[in-house]
Tab-separated table of C-alpha atoms in Angstrom:
chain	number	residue	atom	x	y	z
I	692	UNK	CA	15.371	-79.829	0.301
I	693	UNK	CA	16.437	-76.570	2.185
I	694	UNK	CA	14.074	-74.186	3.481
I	695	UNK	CA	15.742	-71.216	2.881
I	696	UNK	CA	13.700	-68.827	1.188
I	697	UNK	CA	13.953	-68.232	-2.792
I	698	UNK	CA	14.768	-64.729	-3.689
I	699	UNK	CA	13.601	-64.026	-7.384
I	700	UNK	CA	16.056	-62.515	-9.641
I	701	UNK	CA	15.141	-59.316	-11.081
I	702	UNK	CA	15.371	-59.463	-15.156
I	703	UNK	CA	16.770	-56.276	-16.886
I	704	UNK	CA	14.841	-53.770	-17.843
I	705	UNK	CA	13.755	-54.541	-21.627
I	706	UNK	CA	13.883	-50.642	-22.228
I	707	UNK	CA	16.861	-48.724	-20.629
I	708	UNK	CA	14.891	-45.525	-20.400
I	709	UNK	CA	18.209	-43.993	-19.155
I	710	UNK	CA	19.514	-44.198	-23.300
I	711	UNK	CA	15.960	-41.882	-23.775
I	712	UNK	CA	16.617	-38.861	-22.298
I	713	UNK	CA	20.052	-36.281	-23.010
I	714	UNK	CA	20.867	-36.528	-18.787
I	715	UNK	CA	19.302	-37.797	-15.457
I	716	UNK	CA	18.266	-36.883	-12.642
I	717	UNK	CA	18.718	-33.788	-10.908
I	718	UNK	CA	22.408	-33.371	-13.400
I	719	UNK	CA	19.538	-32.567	-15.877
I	720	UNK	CA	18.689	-29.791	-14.168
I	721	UNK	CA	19.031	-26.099	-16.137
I	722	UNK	CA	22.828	-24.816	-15.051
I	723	UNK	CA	22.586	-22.309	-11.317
I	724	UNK	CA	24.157	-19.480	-12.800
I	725	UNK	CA	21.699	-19.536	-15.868
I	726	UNK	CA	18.517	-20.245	-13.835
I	727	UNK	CA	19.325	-17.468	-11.825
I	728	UNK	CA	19.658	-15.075	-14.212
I	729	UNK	CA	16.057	-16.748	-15.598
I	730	UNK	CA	14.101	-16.056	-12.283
I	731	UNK	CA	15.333	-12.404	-11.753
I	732	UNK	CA	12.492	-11.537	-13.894
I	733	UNK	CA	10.164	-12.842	-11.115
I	734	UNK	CA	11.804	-10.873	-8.360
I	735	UNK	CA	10.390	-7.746	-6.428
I	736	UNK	CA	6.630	-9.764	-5.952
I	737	UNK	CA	5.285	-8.513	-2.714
I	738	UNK	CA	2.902	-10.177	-0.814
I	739	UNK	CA	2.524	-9.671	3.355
I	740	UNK	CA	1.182	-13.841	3.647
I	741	UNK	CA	4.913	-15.063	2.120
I	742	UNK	CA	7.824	-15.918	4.356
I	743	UNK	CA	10.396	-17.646	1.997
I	744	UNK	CA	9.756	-16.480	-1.615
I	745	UNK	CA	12.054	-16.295	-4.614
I	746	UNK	CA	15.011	-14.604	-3.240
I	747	UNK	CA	17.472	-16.616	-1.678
I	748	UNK	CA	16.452	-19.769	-3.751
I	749	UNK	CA	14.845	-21.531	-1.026
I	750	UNK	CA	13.885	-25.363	-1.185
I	751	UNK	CA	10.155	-24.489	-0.907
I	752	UNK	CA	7.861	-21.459	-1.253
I	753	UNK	CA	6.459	-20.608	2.173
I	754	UNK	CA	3.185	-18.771	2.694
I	755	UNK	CA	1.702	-17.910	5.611
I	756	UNK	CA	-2.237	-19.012	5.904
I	757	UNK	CA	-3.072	-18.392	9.349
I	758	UNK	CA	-1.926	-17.562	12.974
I	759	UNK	CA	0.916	-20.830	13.312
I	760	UNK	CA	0.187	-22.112	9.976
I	761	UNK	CA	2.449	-21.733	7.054
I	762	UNK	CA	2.127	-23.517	3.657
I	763	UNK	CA	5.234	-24.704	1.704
I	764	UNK	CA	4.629	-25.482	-2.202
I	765	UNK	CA	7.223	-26.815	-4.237
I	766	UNK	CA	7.368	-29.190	-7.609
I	767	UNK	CA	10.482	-31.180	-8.719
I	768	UNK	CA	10.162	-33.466	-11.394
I	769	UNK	CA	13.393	-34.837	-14.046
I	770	UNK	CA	14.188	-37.372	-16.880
I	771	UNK	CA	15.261	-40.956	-16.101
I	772	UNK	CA	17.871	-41.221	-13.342
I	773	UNK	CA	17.495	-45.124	-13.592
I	774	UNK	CA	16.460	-47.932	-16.046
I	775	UNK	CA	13.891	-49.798	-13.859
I	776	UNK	CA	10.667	-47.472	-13.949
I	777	UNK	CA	9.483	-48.449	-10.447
I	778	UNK	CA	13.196	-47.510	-8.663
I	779	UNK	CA	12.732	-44.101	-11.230
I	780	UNK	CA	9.317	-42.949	-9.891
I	781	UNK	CA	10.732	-44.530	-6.022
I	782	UNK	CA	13.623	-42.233	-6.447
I	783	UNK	CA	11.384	-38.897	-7.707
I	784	UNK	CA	8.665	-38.748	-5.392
I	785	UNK	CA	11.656	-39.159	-2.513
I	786	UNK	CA	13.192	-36.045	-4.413
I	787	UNK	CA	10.228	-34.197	-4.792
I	788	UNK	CA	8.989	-34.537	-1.042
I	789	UNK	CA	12.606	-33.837	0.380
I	790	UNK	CA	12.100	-30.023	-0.787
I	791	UNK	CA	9.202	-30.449	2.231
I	792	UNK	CA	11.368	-31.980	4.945
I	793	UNK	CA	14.041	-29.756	3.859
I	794	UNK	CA	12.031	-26.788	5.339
I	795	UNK	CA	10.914	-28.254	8.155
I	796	UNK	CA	7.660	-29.439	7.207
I	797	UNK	CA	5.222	-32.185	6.981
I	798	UNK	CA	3.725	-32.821	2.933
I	799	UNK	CA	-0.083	-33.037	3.257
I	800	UNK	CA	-0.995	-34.239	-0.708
I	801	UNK	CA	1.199	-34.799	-4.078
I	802	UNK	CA	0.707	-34.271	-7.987
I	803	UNK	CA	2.044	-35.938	-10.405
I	804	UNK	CA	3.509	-34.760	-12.714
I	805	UNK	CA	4.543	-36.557	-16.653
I	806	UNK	CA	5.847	-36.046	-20.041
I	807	UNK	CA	5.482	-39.496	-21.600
I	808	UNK	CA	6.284	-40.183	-25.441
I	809	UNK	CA	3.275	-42.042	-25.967
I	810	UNK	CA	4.133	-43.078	-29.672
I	811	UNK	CA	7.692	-44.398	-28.096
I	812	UNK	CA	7.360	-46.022	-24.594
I	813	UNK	CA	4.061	-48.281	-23.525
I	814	UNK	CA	1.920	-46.881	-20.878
I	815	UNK	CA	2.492	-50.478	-19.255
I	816	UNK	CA	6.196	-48.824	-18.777
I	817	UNK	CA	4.309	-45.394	-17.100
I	818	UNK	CA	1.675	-47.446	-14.658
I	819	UNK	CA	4.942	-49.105	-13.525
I	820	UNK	CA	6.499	-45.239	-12.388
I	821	UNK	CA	3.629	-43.904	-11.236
I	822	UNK	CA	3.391	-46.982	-8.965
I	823	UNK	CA	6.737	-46.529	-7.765
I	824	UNK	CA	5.888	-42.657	-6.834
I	825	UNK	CA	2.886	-43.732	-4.759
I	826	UNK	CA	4.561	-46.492	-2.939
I	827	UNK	CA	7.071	-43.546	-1.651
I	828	UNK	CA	4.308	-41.718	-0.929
I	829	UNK	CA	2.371	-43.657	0.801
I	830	UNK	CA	5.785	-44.878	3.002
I	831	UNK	CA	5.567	-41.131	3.655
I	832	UNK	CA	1.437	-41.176	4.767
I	833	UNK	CA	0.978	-38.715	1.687
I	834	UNK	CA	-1.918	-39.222	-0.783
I	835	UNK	CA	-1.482	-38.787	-4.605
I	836	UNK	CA	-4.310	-37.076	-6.087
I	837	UNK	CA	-4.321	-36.309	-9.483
I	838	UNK	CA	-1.790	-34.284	-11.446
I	839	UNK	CA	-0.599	-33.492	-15.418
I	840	UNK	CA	0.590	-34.735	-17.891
I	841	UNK	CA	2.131	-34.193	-21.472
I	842	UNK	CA	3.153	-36.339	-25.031
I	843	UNK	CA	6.959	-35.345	-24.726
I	844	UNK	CA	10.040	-36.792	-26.500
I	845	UNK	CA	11.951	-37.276	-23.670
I	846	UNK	CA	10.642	-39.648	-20.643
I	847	UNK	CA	9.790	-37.140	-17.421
I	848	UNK	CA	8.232	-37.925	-14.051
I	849	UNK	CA	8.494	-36.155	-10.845
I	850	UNK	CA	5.624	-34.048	-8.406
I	851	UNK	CA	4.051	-31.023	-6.953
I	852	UNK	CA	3.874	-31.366	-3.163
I	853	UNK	CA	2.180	-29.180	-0.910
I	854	UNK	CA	3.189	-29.287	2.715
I	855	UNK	CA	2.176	-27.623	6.319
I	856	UNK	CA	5.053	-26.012	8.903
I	857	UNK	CA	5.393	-23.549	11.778
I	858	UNK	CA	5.985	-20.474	10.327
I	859	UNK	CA	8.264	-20.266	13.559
I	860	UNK	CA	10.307	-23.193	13.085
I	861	UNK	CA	11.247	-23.347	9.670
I	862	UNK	CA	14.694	-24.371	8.070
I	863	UNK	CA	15.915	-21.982	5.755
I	864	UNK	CA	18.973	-21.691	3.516
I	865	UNK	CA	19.445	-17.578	4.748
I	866	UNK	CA	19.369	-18.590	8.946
I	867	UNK	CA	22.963	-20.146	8.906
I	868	UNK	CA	25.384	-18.486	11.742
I	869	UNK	CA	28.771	-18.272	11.764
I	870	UNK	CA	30.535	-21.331	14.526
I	871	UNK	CA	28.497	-23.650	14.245
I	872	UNK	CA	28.977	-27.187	12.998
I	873	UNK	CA	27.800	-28.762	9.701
I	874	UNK	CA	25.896	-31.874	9.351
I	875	UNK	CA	25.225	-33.814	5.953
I	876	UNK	CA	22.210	-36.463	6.221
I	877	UNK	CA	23.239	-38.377	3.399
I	878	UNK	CA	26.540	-39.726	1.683
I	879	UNK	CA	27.453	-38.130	-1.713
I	880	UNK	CA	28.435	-39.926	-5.052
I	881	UNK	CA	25.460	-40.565	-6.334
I	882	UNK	CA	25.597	-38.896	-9.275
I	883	UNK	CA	29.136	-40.529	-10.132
I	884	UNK	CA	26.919	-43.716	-10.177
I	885	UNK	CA	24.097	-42.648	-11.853
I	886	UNK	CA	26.364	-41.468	-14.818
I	887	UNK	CA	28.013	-45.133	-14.611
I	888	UNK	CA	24.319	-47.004	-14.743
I	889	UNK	CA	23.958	-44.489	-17.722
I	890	UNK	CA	26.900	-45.802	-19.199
I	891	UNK	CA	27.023	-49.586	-18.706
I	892	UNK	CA	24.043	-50.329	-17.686
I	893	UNK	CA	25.671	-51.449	-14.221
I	894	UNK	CA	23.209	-51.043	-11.167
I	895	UNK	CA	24.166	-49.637	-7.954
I	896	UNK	CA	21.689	-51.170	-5.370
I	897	UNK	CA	23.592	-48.727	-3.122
I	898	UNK	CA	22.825	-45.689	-4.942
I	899	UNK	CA	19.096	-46.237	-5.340
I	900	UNK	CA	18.693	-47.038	-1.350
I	901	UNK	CA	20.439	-43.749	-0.907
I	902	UNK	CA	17.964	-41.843	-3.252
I	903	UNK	CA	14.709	-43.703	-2.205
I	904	UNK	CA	15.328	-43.014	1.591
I	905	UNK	CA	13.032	-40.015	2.791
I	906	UNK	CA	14.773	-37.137	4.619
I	907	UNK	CA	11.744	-37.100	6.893
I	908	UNK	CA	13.623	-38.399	9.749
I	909	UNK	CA	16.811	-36.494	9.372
I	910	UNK	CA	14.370	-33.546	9.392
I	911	UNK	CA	12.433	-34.119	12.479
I	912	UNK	CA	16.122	-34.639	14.142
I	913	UNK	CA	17.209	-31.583	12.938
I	914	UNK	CA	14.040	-29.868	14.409
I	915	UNK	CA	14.157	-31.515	17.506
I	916	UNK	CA	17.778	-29.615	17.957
I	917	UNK	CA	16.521	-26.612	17.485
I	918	UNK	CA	18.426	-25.885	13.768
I	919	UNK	CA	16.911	-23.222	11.729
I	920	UNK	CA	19.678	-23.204	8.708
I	921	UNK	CA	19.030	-26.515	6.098
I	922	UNK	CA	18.776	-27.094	2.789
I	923	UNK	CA	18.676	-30.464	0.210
I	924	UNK	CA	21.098	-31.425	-1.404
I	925	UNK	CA	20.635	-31.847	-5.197
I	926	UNK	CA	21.013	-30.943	-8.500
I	927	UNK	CA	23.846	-28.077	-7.268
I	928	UNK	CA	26.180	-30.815	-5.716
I	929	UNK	CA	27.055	-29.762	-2.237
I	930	UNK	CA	29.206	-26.671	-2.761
I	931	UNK	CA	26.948	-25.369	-4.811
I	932	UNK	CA	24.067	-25.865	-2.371
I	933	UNK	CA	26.520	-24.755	0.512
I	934	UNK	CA	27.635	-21.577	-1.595
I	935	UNK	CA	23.889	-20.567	-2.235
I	936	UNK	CA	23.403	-20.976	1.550
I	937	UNK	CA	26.497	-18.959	2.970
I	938	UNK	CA	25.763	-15.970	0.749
I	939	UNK	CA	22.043	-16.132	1.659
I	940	UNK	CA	23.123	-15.853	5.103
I	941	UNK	CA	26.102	-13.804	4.990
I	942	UNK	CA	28.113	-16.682	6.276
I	943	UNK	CA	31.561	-18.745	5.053
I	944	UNK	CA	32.404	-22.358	5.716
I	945	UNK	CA	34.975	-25.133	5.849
I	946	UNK	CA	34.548	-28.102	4.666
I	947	UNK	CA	36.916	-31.536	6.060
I	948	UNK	CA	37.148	-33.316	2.722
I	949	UNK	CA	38.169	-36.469	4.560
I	950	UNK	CA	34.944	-36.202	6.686
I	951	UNK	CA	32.712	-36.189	3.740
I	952	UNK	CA	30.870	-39.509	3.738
I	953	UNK	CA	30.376	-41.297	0.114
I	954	UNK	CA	28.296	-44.388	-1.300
I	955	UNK	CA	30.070	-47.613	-1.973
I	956	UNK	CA	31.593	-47.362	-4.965
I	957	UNK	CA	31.486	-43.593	-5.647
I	958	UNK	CA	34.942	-43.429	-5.412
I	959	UNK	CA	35.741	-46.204	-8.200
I	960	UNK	CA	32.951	-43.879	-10.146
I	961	UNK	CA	35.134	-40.779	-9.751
I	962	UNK	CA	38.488	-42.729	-10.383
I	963	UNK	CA	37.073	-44.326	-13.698
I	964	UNK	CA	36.000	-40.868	-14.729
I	965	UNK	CA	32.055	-41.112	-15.009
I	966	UNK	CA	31.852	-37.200	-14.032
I	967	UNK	CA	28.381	-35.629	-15.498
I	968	UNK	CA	28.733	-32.511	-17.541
I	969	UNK	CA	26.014	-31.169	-14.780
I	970	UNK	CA	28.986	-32.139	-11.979
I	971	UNK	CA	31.447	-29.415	-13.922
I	972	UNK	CA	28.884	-26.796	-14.363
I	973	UNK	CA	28.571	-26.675	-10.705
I	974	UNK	CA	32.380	-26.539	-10.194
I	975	UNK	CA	32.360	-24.043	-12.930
I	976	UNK	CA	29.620	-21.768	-11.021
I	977	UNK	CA	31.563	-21.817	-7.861
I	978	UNK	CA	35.349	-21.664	-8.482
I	979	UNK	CA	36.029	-18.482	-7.627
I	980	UNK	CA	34.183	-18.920	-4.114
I	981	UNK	CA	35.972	-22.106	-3.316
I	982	UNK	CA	39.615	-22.032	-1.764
I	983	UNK	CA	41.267	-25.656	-2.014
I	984	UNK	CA	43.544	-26.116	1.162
I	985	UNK	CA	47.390	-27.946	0.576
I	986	UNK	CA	46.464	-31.756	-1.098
I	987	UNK	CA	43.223	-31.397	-2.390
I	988	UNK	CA	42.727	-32.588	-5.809
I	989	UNK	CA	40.701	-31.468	-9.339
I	990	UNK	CA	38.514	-34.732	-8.453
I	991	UNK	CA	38.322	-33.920	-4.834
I	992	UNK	CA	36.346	-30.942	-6.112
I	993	UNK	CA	34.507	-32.651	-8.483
I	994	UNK	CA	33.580	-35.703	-5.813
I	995	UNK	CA	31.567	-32.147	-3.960
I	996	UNK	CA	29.849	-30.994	-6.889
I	997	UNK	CA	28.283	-34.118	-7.588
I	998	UNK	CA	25.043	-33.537	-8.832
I	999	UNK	CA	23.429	-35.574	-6.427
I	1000	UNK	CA	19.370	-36.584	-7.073
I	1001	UNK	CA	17.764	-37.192	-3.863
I	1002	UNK	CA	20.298	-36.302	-1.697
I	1003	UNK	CA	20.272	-35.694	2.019
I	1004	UNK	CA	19.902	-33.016	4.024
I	1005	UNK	CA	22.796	-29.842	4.512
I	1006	UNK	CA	22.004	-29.135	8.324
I	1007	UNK	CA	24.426	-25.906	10.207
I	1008	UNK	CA	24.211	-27.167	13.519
I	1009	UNK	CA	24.781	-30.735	14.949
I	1010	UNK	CA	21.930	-33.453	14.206
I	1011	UNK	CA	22.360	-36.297	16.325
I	1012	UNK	CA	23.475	-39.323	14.762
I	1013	UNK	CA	24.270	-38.019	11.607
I	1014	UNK	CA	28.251	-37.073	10.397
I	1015	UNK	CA	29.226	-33.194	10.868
I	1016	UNK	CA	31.569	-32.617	7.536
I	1017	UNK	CA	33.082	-29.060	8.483
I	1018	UNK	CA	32.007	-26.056	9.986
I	1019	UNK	CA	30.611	-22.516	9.062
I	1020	UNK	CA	32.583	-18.883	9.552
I	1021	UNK	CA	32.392	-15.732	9.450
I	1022	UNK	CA	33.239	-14.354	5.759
I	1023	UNK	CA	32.607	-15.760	2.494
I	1024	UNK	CA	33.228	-18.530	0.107
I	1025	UNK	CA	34.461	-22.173	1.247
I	1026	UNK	CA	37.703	-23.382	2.261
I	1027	UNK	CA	38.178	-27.395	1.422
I	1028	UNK	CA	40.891	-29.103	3.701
């Protein structure tokens, strides 16, 4: 008899909560130009104790408590990104908590945060994402203490994290300076593959490591170089997240297509056409700011507004160890080569 070890097969999910909800992920996420135009109506608060408020559209609120303290608050929560509800609440607690890292801080304690359709899908199905979300939090030393929830038609799960920083040392999407290099923490594509699970019901074990995988790491590297321009990125794709951080910072930026890392298999995705409508809005919202350079493509485009969910980290400066994908200017808008 060998003695190699027997690795249990994984059955498919009975319930492909993915067919429940109208998008998923972070693609689900309400349009940038519209949610803009939303959150204007907040604008003009002012309050001495915050640091990073509304304005720019930061990854985190940031509120100063005491001398060297500064809280960051943030909540992220979306419809079903996968079909096994473990990997889904995995992959949203590593969302919600990278809106921490992303500023430079450590999360102290997480919410959760539900809308279940309790007449539709067993709770058996909800113990099983909830369990998921505190494995990733504990992996990330953060308890889970309570939270909401709320009978809703459409499957939801994500949290509200509170976090700790140096009000001295945050990363922030308005601190990027022209010259300096640009690191991304994560390959893109994974919404291209998320839309394709949607579709066939084929899994992409390389997509879910990729959105599982905390940005902790690639944050304390990006501290320990002294950065103080980051942001996540997400829902926005990475122009979209790049464009939102050049004109909070009064910066432009090129981008080396060909140095763009992507997940096995995103580029089949693109090539077979599984582009979210969430992927075109983004393109749509930043056209006119991007400038495509002799032999880059429609899909090229399209391949860097993926709506990514739980992507990595959009670093100016150089972070050891991790790929630098163009560089930032002075001026505005983004030039693709």
């Amino acid at each position: 008899m060998s003695d190699s070890p027997i690795v249990p097969v994984q059955a498919a999910p009975s319930i492909r909560l993915t067919t429940m909800a109208h998008g998923g992920g972070c693609a689900s996420k309400i349009p940038p130009g519209e949610l803009e135009e939303v959150v204007s109506a907040l604008s003009g608060q002012q309050y001495d104790s915050v640091i990073v408020g509304l304005e720019d559209g930061d990854d985190a609120a940031a509120v100063r408590i005491a001398d060297g303290t500064a809280v960051l608050s943030t909540a992220d929560f979306f419809t079903p990104v996968v079909d096994d509800p473990f990997d889904w609440g995995r992959i949203a607690a590593a969302n919600a908590l990278s809106d921490i890292y992303a500023m430079g801080g450590d999360p102290v304690v997480a919410i959760n945060l539900v809308g279940w359709p309790r007449g539709v899908l067993p709770y058996e199905v909800l113990r099983e994402v909830l369990a998921g979300g505190l494995a990733i939090a504990k992996e990330a030393g953060v308890p889970v203490i309570g939270g909401h929830s709320v009978d809703d038609p459409e499957p939801k799960y994500g949290m509200a994290v509170t976090g700790t920083a140096d009000p001295d040392r945050l990363l922030r999407n308005d601190a990027a300076t022209a010259g300096l290099p640009i690191t991304l923490t994560k390959p893109l594509g994974v919404g291209l593959l998320n839309n394709r699970m949607k579709s066939t019901g084929e899994v992409s074990a390389a997509a879910i490591a990729t959105m599982t995988a905390l940005n902790r790491d690639a944050a304390k590297a990006a501290l320990a170089a002294g950065i103080r321009a980051a942001t996540d990125v997400t829902g926005f794709g990475l122009l979209g997240h790049l464009f939102k951080m050049g004109r909070a910072s009064g910066v432009g930026a090129i981008i080396d297509r060909s140095a763009v890392p992507l997940i096995d298999g995103a580029a089949d995705a693109l090539r077979d056409g599984f582009v979210s409508g969430g992927t075109r809005r983004n393109l749509d919202w930043v056209r006119q700011d991007v400038r495509a350079g002799a032999g880059i493509t429609e899909d090229d485009l399209l391949l860097l507004a993926d709506a990514q969910t739980s992507g990595g980290l959009l670093v100016i400066g150089e972070v050891p160890g991790y790929p630098i994908i163009g560089e930032t200017v002075a001026g505005s808008g983004i030039d693709v080569r």
